[in-house]
Amino acid sequence: MGRPKIPRNICGKPADSCFKPNGIPMSELEKIDLAPDEFEALRLVDLQGMLQQDAAVVMGVSRQTLANLVKAARCKVVDCLVHGKALIMHQLD
């Protein structure tokens, strides 16, 4: 049994719940899910330009956990851009 996830502070929300290629119906696209914590890590590090150590403090996780989130999120975004997949972003309620 794995360790339970540490609660993470997530302040940002995506503008839309999906990003997909134009002209292709959603039903025909492969979908990749971007978790809220992955979205927040990208927002803090890549959009706001925070250092990973500072972003980790804001999210309430270790620097290594934040680095893992950023790496996973970047991989998913690039996969969608290169292979024409839909990126689904889930919002916390």
Backbone as a chain_set.jsonl record, in Angstrom:
{"seq": "MGRPKIPRNICGKPADSCFKPNGIPMSELEKIDLAPDEFEALRLVDLQGMLQQDAAVVMGVSRQTLANLVKAARCKVVDCLVHGKALIMHQLD", "coords": {"N": [[0.849, -1.189, 0.0], [0.62, 2.177, -0.909], [1.974, 5.363, 0.179], [-0.171, 7.867, 1.606], [-1.286, 10.771, -0.245], [0.118, 13.968, 0.33], [-1.723, 16.767, 1.349], [-2.117, 19.416, -1.002], [-1.517, 22.843, -1.699], [-3.48, 24.557, -3.865], [-3.945, 27.158, -5.936], [-4.398, 28.335, -8.446], [-6.517, 28.158, -11.355], [-7.423, 26.486, -14.353], [-8.205, 28.223, -17.424], [-9.989, 27.027, -19.143], [-11.522, 23.752, -19.36], [-10.477, 22.021, -21.159], [-8.046, 21.518, -23.716], [-7.567, 21.315, -27.076], [-6.76, 20.056, -30.408], [-7.709, 22.025, -33.266], [-10.577, 21.474, -35.363], [-10.889, 18.713, -35.139], [-13.084, 16.341, -33.95], [-13.854, 15.894, -30.478], [-14.472, 13.295, -29.743], [-12.895, 11.746, -31.349], [-10.337, 12.034, -30.499], [-7.413, 11.15, -28.611], [-7.223, 11.341, -25.106], [-5.532, 13.134, -22.566], [-5.027, 13.379, -19.159], [-4.499, 16.125, -17.021], [-3.513, 16.641, -13.87], [-4.774, 18.61, -11.071], [-2.696, 19.414, -9.284], [-0.45, 19.147, -10.91], [-1.012, 21.057, -12.866], [-0.932, 23.378, -11.266], [1.754, 23.355, -10.434], [3.068, 23.767, -12.915], [2.018, 26.301, -13.52], [3.059, 27.934, -11.462], [5.89, 27.608, -11.734], [6.562, 27.805, -14.542], [4.872, 29.82, -15.665], [4.68, 31.928, -13.753], [7.342, 32.12, -13.142], [8.652, 31.27, -10.833], [11.179, 30.037, -8.6], [11.883, 26.568, -8.164], [12.136, 25.773, -5.488], [10.827, 27.832, -4.093], [8.26, 27.663, -5.192], [7.564, 25.127, -4.303], [7.287, 25.574, -1.571], [5.054, 27.28, -1.575], [3.118, 25.497, -2.536], [3.18, 23.618, -0.558], [4.708, 21.276, -0.546], [7.567, 19.037, -0.934], [10.685, 20.048, -2.495], [11.574, 18.168, -4.318], [9.242, 16.708, -4.855], [7.759, 18.711, -6.121], [9.398, 19.098, -8.367], [9.047, 16.615, -9.611], [6.308, 16.793, -10.234], [6.291, 18.963, -12.047], [7.88, 17.912, -14.105], [6.317, 15.698, -14.953], [3.992, 17.048, -15.776], [4.948, 18.733, -17.849], [5.745, 16.796, -19.671], [3.272, 15.647, -20.358], [1.962, 17.864, -21.543], [3.627, 18.416, -23.756], [3.392, 15.975, -25.112], [0.718, 16.131, -25.891], [0.803, 18.384, -27.599], [2.632, 17.596, -29.612], [1.61, 15.172, -30.599], [-1.033, 15.7, -31.167], [-3.142, 15.415, -29.246], [-5.89, 15.613, -26.884], [-5.874, 17.751, -24.087], [-6.935, 17.373, -20.921], [-8.064, 19.194, -18.235], [-8.583, 19.056, -14.89], [-10.588, 20.61, -12.424], [-10.46, 21.538, -9.011], [-13.162, 21.279, -6.75]], "CA": [[0.0, 0.0, 0.0], [1.41, 3.388, -1.025], [1.747, 6.436, 1.146], [-1.226, 8.805, 1.199], [-0.797, 12.042, -0.788], [0.094, 15.127, 1.209], [-2.579, 17.811, 0.762], [-1.352, 20.454, -1.697], [-2.183, 24.13, -1.864], [-3.68, 24.844, -5.279], [-4.646, 28.441, -6.021], [-4.753, 28.651, -9.823], [-7.478, 27.319, -12.072], [-7.305, 26.664, -15.81], [-9.249, 29.044, -18.048], [-10.954, 26.078, -19.7], [-11.283, 22.399, -18.88], [-9.901, 21.206, -22.219], [-7.278, 22.139, -24.796], [-7.512, 20.28, -28.102], [-6.503, 20.548, -31.76], [-8.875, 22.511, -34.014], [-11.081, 20.72, -36.497], [-11.035, 17.28, -34.879], [-14.052, 16.145, -32.867], [-13.315, 15.369, -29.229], [-14.683, 11.844, -29.694], [-11.859, 11.086, -32.139], [-9.024, 12.345, -29.944], [-6.934, 10.543, -27.379], [-7.264, 12.345, -24.039], [-4.515, 13.071, -21.517], [-5.477, 14.12, -17.976], [-3.532, 16.92, -16.275], [-4.023, 16.764, -12.502], [-4.718, 19.976, -10.544], [-1.386, 19.748, -8.724], [0.471, 19.315, -12.037], [-1.325, 22.371, -13.444], [-0.441, 24.415, -10.345], [3.219, 23.359, -10.503], [3.418, 24.449, -14.166], [1.649, 27.72, -13.411], [4.001, 28.633, -10.58], [7.272, 27.566, -12.216], [6.741, 28.258, -15.923], [4.167, 31.07, -15.955], [5.071, 32.985, -12.813], [8.801, 32.178, -13.087], [9.165, 31.0, -9.493], [12.141, 28.963, -8.413], [11.186, 25.373, -7.695], [12.112, 25.763, -4.019], [9.78, 28.764, -3.657], [6.973, 27.108, -5.597], [7.295, 24.002, -3.411], [6.79, 26.146, -0.308], [3.69, 27.759, -1.832], [2.231, 24.341, -2.673], [3.229, 22.802, 0.643], [5.331, 19.985, -0.854], [9.025, 19.114, -1.008], [11.185, 20.51, -3.789], [11.637, 17.01, -5.206], [7.871, 16.432, -5.292], [7.411, 19.734, -7.1], [10.147, 18.796, -9.595], [8.373, 15.48, -10.243], [5.051, 17.29, -10.791], [6.612, 19.783, -13.224], [8.358, 17.008, -15.16], [5.17, 14.941, -15.463], [3.09, 17.981, -16.461], [5.577, 19.137, -19.111], [5.702, 15.629, -20.568], [1.899, 15.523, -20.843], [1.669, 18.982, -22.438], [4.377, 18.212, -25.001], [2.773, 14.832, -25.78], [-0.5, 16.633, -26.545], [1.157, 19.291, -28.693], [3.329, 16.88, -30.682], [0.807, 14.091, -31.156], [-2.399, 16.13, -31.435], [-4.072, 14.839, -28.278], [-6.631, 16.58, -26.08], [-5.403, 17.894, -22.715], [-8.081, 17.575, -20.046], [-7.621, 19.766, -16.96], [-9.626, 18.925, -13.88], [-10.572, 21.638, -11.391], [-10.954, 21.145, -7.692], [-14.414, 21.958, -6.416]], "C": [[0.886, 1.241, 0.0], [1.08, 4.405, 0.052], [0.615, 7.327, 0.672], [-0.611, 10.11, 0.696], [-0.9, 13.135, 0.272], [-0.841, 16.15, 0.57], [-1.724, 18.933, 0.167], [-2.176, 21.715, -1.828], [-2.257, 24.441, -3.353], [-4.534, 26.099, -5.381], [-5.142, 28.744, -7.431], [-5.748, 27.675, -10.4], [-7.291, 27.549, -13.568], [-8.464, 27.495, -16.356], [-10.356, 28.169, -18.62], [-10.602, 24.684, -19.208], [-10.599, 21.516, -19.928], [-9.135, 22.075, -23.212], [-7.096, 21.053, -25.84], [-7.198, 20.889, -29.46], [-7.802, 21.003, -32.424], [-9.285, 21.507, -35.087], [-11.219, 19.225, -36.306], [-12.026, 17.111, -33.733], [-13.403, 15.486, -31.645], [-13.426, 13.845, -29.163], [-13.604, 11.069, -30.449], [-10.451, 11.265, -31.565], [-8.69, 11.477, -28.738], [-6.857, 11.651, -26.332], [-6.19, 12.074, -23.0], [-5.005, 13.944, -20.36], [-4.31, 14.832, -17.311], [-4.138, 17.177, -14.898], [-3.919, 18.217, -12.015], [-3.35, 20.347, -9.969], [-0.317, 19.889, -9.813], [0.253, 20.668, -12.703], [-0.746, 23.483, -12.569], [1.078, 24.496, -10.38], [3.697, 24.059, -11.779], [3.152, 25.946, -14.078], [2.677, 28.491, -12.587], [5.401, 28.722, -11.185], [7.416, 28.196, -13.602], [6.056, 29.592, -16.22], [4.623, 32.203, -15.045], [6.585, 33.09, -12.635], [9.387, 31.946, -11.707], [10.268, 29.95, -9.541], [11.393, 27.76, -7.855], [11.096, 25.33, -6.181], [10.988, 26.658, -3.5], [8.393, 28.233, -4.006], [6.584, 25.924, -4.716], [6.746, 24.488, -2.076], [5.348, 26.609, -0.474], [2.704, 26.591, -1.894], [2.22, 23.448, -1.44], [3.774, 21.407, 0.407], [6.848, 20.15, -0.84], [9.446, 19.601, -2.4], [11.215, 19.361, -4.784], [10.246, 16.637, -5.719], [7.444, 17.441, -6.34], [8.12, 19.463, -8.427], [9.499, 17.63, -10.34], [7.057, 15.91, -10.889], [5.295, 18.082, -12.07], [7.046, 18.891, -14.386], [7.199, 16.24, -15.789], [4.24, 15.839, -16.27], [3.666, 18.41, -17.808], [5.523, 18.009, -20.132], [4.301, 15.48, -21.169], [1.56, 16.629, -21.843], [2.368, 18.79, -23.783], [3.794, 17.044, -25.79], [1.523, 15.289, -26.537], [-0.175, 17.519, -27.741], [1.764, 18.542, -29.877], [2.431, 15.869, -31.379], [-0.662, 14.444, -31.372], [-3.438, 15.497, -30.531], [-4.789, 15.955, -27.529], [-6.074, 16.572, -24.665], [-6.596, 18.254, -21.84], [-7.571, 18.032, -18.69], [-8.792, 19.743, -15.981], [-9.467, 20.026, -12.83], [-11.072, 21.052, -10.088], [-12.227, 21.917, -7.394], [-14.351, 22.627, -5.075]], "O": [[1.802, 1.349, 0.815], [0.058, 4.32, 0.733], [0.449, 7.53, -0.531], [0.459, 10.512, 1.155], [-1.88, 13.211, 1.013], [-0.76, 16.38, -0.637], [-0.729, 19.346, 0.762], [-3.387, 21.661, -2.042], [-1.232, 24.573, -4.021], [-5.694, 26.109, -4.97], [-6.201, 29.35, -7.593], [-5.817, 26.516, -9.992], [-7.032, 28.672, -14.001], [-9.568, 27.469, -15.812], [-11.529, 28.539, -18.581], [-9.505, 24.461, -18.697], [-10.189, 20.396, -19.624], [-9.521, 23.207, -23.505], [-6.542, 19.993, -25.548], [-7.348, 22.096, -29.652], [-8.866, 20.436, -32.175], [-8.453, 20.789, -35.642], [-11.631, 18.528, -37.233], [-11.83, 17.678, -32.658], [-12.523, 14.635, -31.772], [-12.563, 13.184, -28.587], [-13.419, 9.874, -30.217], [-9.488, 10.708, -32.092], [-9.565, 11.118, -27.95], [-6.468, 12.776, -26.645], [-5.965, 10.93, -22.604], [-5.355, 15.108, -20.558], [-3.263, 14.233, -17.064], [-5.159, 17.854, -14.781], [-3.07, 18.969, -12.493], [-2.893, 21.476, -10.148], [0.623, 20.669, -9.655], [1.213, 21.348, -13.065], [-0.138, 24.423, -13.08], [1.636, 25.593, -10.359], [4.632, 24.857, -11.729], [3.97, 26.757, -14.514], [3.108, 29.576, -12.978], [6.027, 29.781, -11.155], [8.297, 29.031, -13.813], [6.606, 30.413, -16.954], [4.915, 33.305, -15.511], [7.066, 34.053, -12.037], [10.506, 32.379, -11.432], [10.281, 29.084, -10.416], [10.391, 27.912, -7.157], [10.08, 24.894, -5.639], [10.276, 26.281, -2.569], [7.462, 28.342, -3.208], [5.406, 25.737, -4.413], [5.838, 23.875, -1.515], [4.512, 26.357, 0.393], [1.592, 26.681, -1.373], [1.334, 22.605, -1.298], [3.362, 20.456, 1.072], [7.356, 21.268, -0.744], [8.663, 19.567, -3.349], [10.916, 19.552, -5.962], [10.091, 16.29, -6.89], [6.831, 17.072, -7.342], [7.513, 19.583, -9.491], [9.412, 17.654, -11.568], [6.723, 15.441, -11.977], [4.59, 17.898, -13.062], [6.622, 19.098, -15.523], [7.106, 16.141, -17.012], [3.754, 15.44, -17.329], [2.944, 18.446, -18.805], [5.282, 18.243, -21.316], [4.166, 15.216, -22.364], [0.941, 16.364, -22.874], [1.755, 18.984, -24.833], [3.711, 17.113, -27.016], [1.297, 14.886, -27.678], [-0.817, 17.409, -28.786], [1.434, 18.833, -31.026], [2.48, 15.723, -32.601], [-1.457, 13.573, -31.726], [-4.501, 15.087, -30.997], [-4.347, 17.104, -27.54], [-5.827, 15.506, -24.101], [-7.194, 19.318, -22.001], [-6.752, 17.359, -18.065], [-9.843, 20.336, -16.224], [-8.354, 20.335, -12.403], [-11.963, 20.204, -10.054], [-12.347, 23.088, -7.756], [-15.326, 23.243, -4.646]]}, "num_chains": 1, "name": "protein.A"}
